[in-house]
Coordinates of C-alpha atoms in Angstrom, one line a residue:
Chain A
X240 CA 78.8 -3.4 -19.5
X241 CA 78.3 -7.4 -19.7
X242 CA 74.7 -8.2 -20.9
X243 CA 73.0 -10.1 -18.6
X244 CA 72.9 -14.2 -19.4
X245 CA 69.1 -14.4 -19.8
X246 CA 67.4 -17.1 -17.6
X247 CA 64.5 -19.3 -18.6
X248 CA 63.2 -18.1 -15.5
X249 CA 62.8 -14.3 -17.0
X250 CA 60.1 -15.9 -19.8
X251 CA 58.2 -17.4 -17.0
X252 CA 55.2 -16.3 -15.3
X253 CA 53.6 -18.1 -12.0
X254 CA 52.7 -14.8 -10.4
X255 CA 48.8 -15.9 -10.1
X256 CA 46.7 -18.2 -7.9
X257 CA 47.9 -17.7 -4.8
X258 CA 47.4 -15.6 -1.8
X259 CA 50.1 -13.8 -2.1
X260 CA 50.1 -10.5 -4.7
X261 CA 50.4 -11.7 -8.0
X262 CA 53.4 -10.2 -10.4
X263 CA 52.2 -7.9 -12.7
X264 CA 52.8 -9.3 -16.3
X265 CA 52.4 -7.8 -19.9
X266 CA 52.9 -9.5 -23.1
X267 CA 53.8 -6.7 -24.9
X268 CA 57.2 -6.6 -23.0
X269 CA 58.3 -9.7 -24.4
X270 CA 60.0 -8.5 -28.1
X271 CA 58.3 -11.5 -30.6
X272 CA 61.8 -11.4 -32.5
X273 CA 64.4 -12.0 -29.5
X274 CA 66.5 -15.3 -29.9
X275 CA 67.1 -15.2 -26.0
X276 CA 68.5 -18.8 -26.0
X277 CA 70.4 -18.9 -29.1
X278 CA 73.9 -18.8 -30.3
X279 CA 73.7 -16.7 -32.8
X280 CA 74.6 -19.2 -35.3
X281 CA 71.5 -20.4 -36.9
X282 CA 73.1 -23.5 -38.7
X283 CA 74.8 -24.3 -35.1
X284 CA 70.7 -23.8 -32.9
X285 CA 68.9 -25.7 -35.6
X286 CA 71.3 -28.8 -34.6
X287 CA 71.4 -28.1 -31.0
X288 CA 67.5 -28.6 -31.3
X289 CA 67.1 -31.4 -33.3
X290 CA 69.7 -33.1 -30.6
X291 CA 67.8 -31.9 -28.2
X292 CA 64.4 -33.4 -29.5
X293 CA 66.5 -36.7 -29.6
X294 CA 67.2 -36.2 -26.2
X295 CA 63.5 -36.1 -25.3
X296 CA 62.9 -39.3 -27.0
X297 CA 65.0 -41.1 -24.1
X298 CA 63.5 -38.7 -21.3
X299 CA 60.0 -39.9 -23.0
X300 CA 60.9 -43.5 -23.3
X301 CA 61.9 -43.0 -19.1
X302 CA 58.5 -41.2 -18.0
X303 CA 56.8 -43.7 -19.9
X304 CA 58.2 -46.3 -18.4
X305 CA 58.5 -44.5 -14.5
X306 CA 54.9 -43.8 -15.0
X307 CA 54.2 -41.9 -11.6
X308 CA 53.9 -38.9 -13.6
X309 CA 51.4 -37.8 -16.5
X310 CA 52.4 -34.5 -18.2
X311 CA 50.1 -31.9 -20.5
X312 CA 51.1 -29.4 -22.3
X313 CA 49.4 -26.5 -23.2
X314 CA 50.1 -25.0 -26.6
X315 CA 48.7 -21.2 -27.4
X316 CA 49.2 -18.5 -29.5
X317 CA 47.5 -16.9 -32.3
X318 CA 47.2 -18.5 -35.8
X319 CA 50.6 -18.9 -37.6
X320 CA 52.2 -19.2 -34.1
X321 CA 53.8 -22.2 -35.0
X322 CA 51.8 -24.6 -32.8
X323 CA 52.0 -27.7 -35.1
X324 CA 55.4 -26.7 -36.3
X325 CA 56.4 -27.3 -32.5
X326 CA 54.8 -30.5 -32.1
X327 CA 56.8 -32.0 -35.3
X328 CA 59.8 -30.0 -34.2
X329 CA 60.3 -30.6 -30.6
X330 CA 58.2 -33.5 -29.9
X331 CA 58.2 -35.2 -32.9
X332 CA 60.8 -37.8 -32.1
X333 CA 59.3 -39.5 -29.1
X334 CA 57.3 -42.8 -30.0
X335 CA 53.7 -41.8 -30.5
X336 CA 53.1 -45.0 -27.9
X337 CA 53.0 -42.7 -25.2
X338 CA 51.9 -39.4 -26.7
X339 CA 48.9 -38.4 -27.6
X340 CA 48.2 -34.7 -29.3
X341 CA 44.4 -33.2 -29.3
X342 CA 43.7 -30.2 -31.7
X343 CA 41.0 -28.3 -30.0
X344 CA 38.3 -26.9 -32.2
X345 CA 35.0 -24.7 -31.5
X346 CA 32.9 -27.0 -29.4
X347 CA 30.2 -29.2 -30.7
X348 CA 26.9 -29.2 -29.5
X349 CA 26.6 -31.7 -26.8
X350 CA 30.1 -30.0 -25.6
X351 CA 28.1 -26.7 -25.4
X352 CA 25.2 -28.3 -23.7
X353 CA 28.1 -29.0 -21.0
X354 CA 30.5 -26.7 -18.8
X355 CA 34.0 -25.7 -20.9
X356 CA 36.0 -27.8 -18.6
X357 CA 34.2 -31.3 -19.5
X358 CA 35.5 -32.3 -23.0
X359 CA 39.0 -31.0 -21.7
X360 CA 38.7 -33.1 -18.8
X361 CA 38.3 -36.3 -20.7
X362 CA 41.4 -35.9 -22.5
X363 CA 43.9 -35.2 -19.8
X364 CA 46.7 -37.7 -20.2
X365 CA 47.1 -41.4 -18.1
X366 CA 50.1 -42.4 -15.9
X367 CA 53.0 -42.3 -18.2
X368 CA 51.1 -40.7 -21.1
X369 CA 52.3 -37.3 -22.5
X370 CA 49.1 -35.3 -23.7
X371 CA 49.9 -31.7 -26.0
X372 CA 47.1 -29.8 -26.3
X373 CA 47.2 -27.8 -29.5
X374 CA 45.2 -25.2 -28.2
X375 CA 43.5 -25.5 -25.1
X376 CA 40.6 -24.5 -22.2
X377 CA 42.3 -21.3 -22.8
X378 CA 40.7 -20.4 -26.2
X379 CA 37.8 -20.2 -23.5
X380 CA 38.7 -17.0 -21.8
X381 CA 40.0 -15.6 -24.9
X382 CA 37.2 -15.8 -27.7
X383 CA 34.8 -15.6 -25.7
X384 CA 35.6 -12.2 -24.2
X385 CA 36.7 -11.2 -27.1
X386 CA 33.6 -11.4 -28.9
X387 CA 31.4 -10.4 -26.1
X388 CA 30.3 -13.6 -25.6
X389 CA 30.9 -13.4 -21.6
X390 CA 31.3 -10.3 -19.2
X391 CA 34.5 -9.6 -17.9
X392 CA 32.8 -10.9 -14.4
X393 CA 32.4 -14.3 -15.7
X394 CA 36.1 -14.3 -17.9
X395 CA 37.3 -13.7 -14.3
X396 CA 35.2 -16.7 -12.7
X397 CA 36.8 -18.9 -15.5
X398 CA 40.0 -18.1 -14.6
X399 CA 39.8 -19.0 -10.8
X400 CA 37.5 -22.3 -12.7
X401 CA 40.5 -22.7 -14.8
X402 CA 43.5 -22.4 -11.6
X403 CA 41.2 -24.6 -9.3
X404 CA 41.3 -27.4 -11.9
X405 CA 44.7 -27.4 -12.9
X406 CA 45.5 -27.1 -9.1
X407 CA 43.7 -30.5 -8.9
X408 CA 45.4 -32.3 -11.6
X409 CA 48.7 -31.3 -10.6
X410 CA 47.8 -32.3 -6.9
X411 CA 46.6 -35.8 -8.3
X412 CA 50.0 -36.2 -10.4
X413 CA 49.8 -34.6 -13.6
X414 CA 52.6 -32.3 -14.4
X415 CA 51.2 -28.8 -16.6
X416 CA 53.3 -27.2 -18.8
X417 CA 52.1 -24.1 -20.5
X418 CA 53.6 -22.4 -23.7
X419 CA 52.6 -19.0 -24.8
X420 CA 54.1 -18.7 -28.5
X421 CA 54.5 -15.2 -29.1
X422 CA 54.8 -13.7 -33.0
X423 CA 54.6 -10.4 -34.1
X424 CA 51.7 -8.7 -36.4
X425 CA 54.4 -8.7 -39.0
X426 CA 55.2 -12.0 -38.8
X427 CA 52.3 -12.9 -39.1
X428 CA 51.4 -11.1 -42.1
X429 CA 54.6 -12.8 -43.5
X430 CA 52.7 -16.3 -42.6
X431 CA 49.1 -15.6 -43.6
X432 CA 50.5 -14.5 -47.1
X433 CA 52.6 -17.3 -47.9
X434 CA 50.0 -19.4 -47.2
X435 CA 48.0 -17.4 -49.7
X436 CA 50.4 -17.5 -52.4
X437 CA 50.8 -21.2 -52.2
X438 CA 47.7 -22.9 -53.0
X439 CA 48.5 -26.3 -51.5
X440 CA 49.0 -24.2 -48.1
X441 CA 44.7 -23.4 -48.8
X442 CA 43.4 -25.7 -46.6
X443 CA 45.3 -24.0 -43.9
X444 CA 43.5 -20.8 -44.4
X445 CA 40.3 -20.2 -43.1
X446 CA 38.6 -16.3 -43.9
X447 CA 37.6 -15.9 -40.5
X448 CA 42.1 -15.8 -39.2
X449 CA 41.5 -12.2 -41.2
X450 CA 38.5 -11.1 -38.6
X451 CA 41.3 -12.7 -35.8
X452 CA 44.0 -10.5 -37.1
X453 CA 41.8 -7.6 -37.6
X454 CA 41.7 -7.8 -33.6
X455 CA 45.4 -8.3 -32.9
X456 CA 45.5 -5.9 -30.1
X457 CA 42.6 -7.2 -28.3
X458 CA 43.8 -10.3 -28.4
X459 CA 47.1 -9.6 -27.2
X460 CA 45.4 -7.8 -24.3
X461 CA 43.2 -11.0 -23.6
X462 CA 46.2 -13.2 -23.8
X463 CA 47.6 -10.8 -21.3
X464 CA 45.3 -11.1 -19.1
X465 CA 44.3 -14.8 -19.0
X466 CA 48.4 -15.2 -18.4
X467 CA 48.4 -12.5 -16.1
X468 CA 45.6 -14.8 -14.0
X469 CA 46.3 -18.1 -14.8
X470 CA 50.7 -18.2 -14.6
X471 CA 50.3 -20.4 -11.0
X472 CA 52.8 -22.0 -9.5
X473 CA 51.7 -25.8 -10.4
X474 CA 51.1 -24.6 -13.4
X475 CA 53.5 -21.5 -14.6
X476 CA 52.9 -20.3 -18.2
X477 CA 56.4 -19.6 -20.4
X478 CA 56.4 -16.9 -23.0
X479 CA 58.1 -17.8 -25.6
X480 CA 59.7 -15.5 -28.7
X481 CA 58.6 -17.4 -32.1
X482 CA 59.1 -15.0 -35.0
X483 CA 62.4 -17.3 -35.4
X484 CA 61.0 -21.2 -35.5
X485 CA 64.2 -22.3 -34.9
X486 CA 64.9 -20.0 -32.0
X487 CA 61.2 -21.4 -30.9
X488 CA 62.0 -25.0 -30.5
X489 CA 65.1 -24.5 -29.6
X490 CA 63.4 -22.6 -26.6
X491 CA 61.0 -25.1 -26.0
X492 CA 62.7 -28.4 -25.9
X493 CA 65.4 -26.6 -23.4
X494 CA 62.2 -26.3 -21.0
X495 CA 60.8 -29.6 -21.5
X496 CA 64.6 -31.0 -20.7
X497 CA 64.2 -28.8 -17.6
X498 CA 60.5 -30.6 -16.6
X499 CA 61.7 -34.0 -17.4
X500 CA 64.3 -34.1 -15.7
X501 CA 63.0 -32.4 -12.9
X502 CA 60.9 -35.8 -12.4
X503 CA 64.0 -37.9 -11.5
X504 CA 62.7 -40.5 -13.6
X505 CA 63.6 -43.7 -13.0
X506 CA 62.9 -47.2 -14.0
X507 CA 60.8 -49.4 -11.9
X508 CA 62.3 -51.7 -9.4
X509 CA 61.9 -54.9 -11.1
X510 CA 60.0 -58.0 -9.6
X511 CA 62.4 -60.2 -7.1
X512 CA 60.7 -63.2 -7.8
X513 CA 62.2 -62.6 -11.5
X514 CA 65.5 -62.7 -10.1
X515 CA 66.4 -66.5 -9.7
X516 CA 63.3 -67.8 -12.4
X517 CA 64.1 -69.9 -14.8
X518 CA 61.9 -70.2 -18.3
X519 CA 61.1 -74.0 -18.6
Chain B
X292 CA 4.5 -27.5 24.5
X293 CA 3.4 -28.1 21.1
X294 CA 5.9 -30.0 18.7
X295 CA 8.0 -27.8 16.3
X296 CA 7.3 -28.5 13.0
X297 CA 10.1 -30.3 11.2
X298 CA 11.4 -28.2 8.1
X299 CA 13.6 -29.4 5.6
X300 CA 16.3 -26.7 6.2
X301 CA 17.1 -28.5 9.8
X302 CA 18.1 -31.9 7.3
X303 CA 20.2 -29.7 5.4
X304 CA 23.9 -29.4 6.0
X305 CA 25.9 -26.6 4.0
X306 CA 28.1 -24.8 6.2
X307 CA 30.9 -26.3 4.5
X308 CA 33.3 -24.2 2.0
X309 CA 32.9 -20.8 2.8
X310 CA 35.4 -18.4 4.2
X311 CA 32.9 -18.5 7.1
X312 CA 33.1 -20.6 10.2
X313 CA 31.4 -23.8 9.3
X314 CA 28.2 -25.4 11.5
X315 CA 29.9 -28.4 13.5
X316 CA 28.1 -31.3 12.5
X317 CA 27.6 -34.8 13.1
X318 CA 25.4 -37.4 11.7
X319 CA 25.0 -39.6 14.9
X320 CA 22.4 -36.4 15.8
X321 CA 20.1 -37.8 13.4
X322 CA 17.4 -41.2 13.8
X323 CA 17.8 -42.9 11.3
X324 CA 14.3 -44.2 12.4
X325 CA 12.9 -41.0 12.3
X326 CA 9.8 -40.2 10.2
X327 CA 9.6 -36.0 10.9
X328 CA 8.0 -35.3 7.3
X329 CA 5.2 -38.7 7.8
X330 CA 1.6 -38.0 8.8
X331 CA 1.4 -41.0 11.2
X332 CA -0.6 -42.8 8.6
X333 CA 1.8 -45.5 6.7
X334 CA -1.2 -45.8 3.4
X335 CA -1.5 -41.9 3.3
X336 CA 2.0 -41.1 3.1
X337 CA 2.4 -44.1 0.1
X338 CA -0.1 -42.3 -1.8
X339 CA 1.3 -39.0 -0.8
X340 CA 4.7 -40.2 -2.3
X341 CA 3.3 -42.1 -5.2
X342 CA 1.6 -38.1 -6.1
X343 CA 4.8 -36.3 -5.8
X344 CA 6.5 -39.0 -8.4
X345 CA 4.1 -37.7 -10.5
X346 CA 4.5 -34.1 -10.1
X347 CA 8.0 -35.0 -10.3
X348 CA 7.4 -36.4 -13.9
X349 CA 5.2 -33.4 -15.0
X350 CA 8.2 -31.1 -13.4
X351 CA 11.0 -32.7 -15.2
X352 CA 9.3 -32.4 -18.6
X353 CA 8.8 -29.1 -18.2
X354 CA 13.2 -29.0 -17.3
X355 CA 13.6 -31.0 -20.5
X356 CA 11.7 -28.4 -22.4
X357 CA 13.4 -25.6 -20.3
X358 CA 16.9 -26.9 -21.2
X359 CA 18.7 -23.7 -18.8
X360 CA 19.5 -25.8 -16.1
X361 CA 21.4 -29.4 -15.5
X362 CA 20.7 -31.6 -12.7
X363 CA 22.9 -33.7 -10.6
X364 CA 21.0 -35.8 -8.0
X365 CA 24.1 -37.5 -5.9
X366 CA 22.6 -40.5 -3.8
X367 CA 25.1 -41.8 -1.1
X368 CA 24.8 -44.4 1.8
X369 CA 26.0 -47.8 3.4
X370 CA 24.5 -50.9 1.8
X371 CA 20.8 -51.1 1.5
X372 CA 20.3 -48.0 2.3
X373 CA 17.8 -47.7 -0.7
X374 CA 19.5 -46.3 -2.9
X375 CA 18.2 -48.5 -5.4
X376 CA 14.7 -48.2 -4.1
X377 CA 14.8 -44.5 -4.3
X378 CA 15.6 -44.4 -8.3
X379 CA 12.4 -46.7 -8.6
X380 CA 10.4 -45.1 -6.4
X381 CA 11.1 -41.2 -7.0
X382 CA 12.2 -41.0 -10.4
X383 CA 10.5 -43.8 -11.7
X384 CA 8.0 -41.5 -13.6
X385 CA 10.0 -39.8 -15.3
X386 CA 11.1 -39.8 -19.3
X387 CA 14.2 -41.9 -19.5
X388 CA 14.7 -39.4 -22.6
X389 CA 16.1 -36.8 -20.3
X390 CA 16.9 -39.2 -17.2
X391 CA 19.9 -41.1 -16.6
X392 CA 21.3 -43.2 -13.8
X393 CA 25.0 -43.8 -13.3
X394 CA 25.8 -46.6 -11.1
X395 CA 29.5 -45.9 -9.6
X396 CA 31.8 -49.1 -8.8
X397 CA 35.5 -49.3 -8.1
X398 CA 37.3 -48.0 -10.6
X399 CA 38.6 -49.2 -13.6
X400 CA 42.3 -49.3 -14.9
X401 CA 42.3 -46.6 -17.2
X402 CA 40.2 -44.8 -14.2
X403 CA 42.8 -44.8 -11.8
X404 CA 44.9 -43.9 -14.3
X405 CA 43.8 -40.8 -13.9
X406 CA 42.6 -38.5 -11.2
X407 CA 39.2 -39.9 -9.6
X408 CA 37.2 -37.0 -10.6
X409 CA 38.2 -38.0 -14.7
X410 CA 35.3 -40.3 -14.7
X411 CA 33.1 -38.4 -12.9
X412 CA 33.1 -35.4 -14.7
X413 CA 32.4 -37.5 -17.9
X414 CA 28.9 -38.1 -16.8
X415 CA 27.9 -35.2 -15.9
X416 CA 24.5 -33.7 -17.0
X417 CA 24.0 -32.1 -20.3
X418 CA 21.4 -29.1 -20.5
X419 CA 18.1 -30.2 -19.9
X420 CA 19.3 -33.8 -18.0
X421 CA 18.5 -34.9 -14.6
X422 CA 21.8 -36.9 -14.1
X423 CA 21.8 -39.3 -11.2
X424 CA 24.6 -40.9 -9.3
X425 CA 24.2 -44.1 -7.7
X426 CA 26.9 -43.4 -5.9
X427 CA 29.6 -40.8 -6.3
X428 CA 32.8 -39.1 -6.0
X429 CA 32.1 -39.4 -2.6
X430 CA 33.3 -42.9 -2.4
X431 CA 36.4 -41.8 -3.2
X432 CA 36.6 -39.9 0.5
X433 CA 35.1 -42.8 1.8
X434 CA 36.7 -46.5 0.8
X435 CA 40.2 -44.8 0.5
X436 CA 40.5 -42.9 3.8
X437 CA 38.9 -45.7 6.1
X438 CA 41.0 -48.5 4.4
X439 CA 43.7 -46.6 4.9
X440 CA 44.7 -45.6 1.4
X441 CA 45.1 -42.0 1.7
X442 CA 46.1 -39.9 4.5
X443 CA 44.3 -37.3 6.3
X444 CA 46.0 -34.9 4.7
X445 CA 44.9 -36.1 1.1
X446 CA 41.4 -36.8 2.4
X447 CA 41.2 -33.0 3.5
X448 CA 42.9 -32.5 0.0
X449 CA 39.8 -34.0 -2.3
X450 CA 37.2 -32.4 0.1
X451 CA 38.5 -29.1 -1.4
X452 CA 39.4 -30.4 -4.9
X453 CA 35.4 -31.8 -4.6
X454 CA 33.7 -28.2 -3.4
X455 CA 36.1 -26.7 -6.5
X456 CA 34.7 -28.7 -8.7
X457 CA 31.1 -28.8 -7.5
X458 CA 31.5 -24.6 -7.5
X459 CA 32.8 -24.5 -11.1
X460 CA 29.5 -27.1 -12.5
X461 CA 26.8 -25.1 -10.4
X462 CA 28.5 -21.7 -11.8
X463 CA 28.5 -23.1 -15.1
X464 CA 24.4 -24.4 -14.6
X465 CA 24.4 -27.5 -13.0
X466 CA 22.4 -27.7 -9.9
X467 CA 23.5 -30.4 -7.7
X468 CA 21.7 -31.9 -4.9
X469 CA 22.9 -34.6 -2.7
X470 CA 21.8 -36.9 -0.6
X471 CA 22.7 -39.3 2.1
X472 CA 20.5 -42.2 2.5
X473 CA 20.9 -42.5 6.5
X474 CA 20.0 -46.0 8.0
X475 CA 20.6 -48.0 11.0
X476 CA 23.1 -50.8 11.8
X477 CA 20.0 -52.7 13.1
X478 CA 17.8 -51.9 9.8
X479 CA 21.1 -53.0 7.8
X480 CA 21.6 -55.9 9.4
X481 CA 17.8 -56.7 8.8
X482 CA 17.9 -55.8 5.2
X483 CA 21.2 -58.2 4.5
X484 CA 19.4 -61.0 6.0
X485 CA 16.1 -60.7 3.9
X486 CA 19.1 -61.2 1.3
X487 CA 20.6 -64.1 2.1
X488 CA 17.0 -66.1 3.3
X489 CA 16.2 -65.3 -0.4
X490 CA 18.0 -66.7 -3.2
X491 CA 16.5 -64.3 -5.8
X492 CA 18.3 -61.6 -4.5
X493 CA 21.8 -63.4 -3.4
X494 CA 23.0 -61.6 -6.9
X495 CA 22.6 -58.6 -4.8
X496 CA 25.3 -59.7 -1.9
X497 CA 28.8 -59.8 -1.9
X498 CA 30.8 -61.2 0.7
X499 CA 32.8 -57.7 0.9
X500 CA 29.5 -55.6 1.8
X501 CA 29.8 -57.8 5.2
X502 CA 33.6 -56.5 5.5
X503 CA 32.3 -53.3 5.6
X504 CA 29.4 -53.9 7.7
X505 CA 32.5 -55.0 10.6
X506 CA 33.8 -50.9 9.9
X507 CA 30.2 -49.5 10.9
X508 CA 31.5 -47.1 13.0
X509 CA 34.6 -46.0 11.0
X510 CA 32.3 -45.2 8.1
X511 CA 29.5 -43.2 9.7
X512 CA 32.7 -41.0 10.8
X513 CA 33.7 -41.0 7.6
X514 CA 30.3 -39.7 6.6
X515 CA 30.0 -37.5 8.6
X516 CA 33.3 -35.9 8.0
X517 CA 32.8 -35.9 4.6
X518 CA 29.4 -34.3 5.0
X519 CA 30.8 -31.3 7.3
X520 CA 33.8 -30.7 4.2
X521 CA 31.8 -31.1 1.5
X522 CA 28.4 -29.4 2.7
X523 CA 28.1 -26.4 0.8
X524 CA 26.0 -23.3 0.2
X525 CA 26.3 -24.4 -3.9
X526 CA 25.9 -28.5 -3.4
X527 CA 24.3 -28.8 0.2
X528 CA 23.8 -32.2 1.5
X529 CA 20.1 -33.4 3.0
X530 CA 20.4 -35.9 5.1
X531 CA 17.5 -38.6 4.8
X532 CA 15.9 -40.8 7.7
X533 CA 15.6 -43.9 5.5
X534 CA 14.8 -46.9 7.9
X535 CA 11.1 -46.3 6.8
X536 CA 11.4 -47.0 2.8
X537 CA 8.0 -44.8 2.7
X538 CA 9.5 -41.8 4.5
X539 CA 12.9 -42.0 2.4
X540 CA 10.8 -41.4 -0.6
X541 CA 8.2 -38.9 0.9
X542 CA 11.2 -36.8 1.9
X543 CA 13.7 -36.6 -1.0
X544 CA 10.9 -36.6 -3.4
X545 CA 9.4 -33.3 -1.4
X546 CA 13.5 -32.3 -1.7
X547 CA 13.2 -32.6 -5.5
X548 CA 10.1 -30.8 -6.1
X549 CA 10.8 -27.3 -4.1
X550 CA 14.7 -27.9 -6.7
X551 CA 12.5 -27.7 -9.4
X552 CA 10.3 -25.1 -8.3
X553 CA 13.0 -22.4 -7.4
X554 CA 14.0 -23.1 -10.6
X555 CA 10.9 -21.5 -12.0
X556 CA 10.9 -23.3 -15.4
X557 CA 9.1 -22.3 -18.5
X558 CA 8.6 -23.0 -22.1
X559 CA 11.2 -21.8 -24.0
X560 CA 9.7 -18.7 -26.1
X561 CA 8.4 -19.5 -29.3
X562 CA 9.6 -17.9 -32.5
X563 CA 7.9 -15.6 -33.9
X564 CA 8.6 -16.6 -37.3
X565 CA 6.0 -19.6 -36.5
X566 CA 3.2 -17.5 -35.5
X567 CA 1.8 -16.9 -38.9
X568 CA 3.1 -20.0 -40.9
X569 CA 1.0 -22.0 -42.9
X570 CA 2.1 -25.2 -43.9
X571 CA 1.1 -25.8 -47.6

């Protein structure tokens, strides 16, 4: 029997947000190790990925210059997850002219003295601009209820806060693009301790990823959930394997190619009274 | 038959936003010359509002202390409609230290940019802060729609995206109270005048303000459309007779002080660890 030719579309969820009944979703179906997308040549993926990053360069340079769009991009997952390695690996070759990354940390005290949403809201990205969030509004509906901080009532009245924004700034012209980077326990055991046994790898480390990891199920459960209520249409989340790096942006860039050119970019129509001038 | 008493609630508009049947409403059924809340006596009601800006002052020390609330005052109206006057004359009293005033004009490059709530939800109150808008968001259903810049269908868009957005501050503790400074095209075109016939205040007129003086009629419908969408039970509008400068103060300040009151503010506890300290 042929395997089936998987589909981006199978590592996407937009089941929530609407009137209609949502999809039921669960992480734990997706298998961290899969290499869904690749050839099974890992010499032959890494290249395909660093041509497609070059690819996204040019898309870039377009939507930068088209500028009717502005495009975020979510990045979650747990520590190790290979956030920043994706943001070198995928994105790392358009011109930093017209993207802008924000690493999102616990917030600051005039940030608490505010709703979640306000800080996020002041960095969403300008006409043209691409913004990647390394980490997001999301770590709000996942450490939070992790650590009791909210009730499961309030977790849920962040979620509908969280689908009623993003509804807005896709409605207003800002593409979302959400990536879930999924790694095993394992894997990340693998990560955590190379990190250990390399001391210029220290400053990556911080004791309290142990108390994280120490909670790996509940966490996979809250990123189940948040997912499960906050994969919309405008703004669908994609789950993406990433105990293989290169599998991961190989994954990822294939979906931005997807979202760029989705846009039908374009450049503008140039002035006609440049047409006949002459520089004196 | 004996006059009914006027009661605030009958200036108050919120039927808007709920998966209930809204109240119709229209803001042509309200003089702007009207002086329900005045005691017949202009000298008594001066005094009357000069006390409450004092209360007012006490009150909104007591919020500073309280720091579990945030306060959004949203002041909205044609040209000289008092905005202005009302600042000075109801929140005059207060501590600047936990008062600010955000005057609203067209927006910026960067601004529109971005979607028009971007800016807005930048100055929003921090806990503690009575935040006031001279102007709003609510220009942005106002100048756009009636000059033609949007179309119905995106007006009827923001109301939502507005009532979303007011929802998520109040259920994250901002308490937001709006007001529309209701004069009349005869009192305007007084006011304008008084303007022109005194230099010191031509830095007050602009040439456009008499542009939209020619729309009167196209804005109070925008008004009040605006006011029937965006009229909630979480951010309900008052509607303010304001021909009389003395009654538009009387009123909102009345307005402000039964806010603070079902607030019921307090001192924040002490701690305990001070009870017995001596300082050596």
């Amino acid at each position: 029997m042929a395997k089936k030719k998987p589909d981006l579309a199978d590592f996407q969820y937009c089941g929530a947000g609407g009137g209609r009944a949502a999809k039921s979703f669960d992480l734990t179906q997706f298998d961290p190790s899969a290499k869904p997308f690749g050839s099974g040549d890992k010499a032959r993926d890494k290249q395909t990925a660093a041509d497609l990053a070059l690819e996204l360069d040019e898309l870039q340079n377009l939507f930068w210059a088209d500028k009717r769009f502005r495009l975020l991009v979510v990045l979650q997952g747990t520590d190790t997850s290979g956030k920043d390695g994706t943001i070198r690996g995928v994105f790392g070759q358009m011109s930093p002219l017209g993207v802008h990354t924000v690493g999102w940390k616990a917030p600051t005290e005039p940030e608490r003295a505010r709703d979640y949403l306000w800080r996020i809201h002041q960095q969403v990205p300008a006409n043209g601009e691409v913004m990647i969030f390394n980490r997001s509004h999301y770590e709000d509906v996942l450490v939070p209820p992790v650590s009791g901080w909210i009730t499961p009532a309030q977790t849920k009245q962040r979620y509908a806060q969280i689908n009623d924004f993003e509804r807005m700034l896709t409605e207003t012209g800002t593409v979302i693009v959400k990536f879930l980077l999924h790694i095993s326990k394992e894997e990340q055991r693998v990560r955590l301790q190379e990190r250990l046994d390399d001391p210029t790898k220290h400053w990556k480390f911080a004791l309290g990823d142990l108390d994280a990891r120490k909670l790996w199920d509940t966490y996979q459960r809250a990123y189940s959930d948040a997912i499960a209520a906050t994969g919309t249409p405008w703004a669908p989340w994609t789950i993406v394997p990433a105990d293989s790096k290169t599998h991961r942006n190989l994954m990822i860039a294939q979906v931005m190619k997807k979202v760029f050119e989705a846009m039908k970019l374009r450049y503008p129509d140039s002035d006609p009274r440049l047409k006949n001038l002459k520089v004196v």
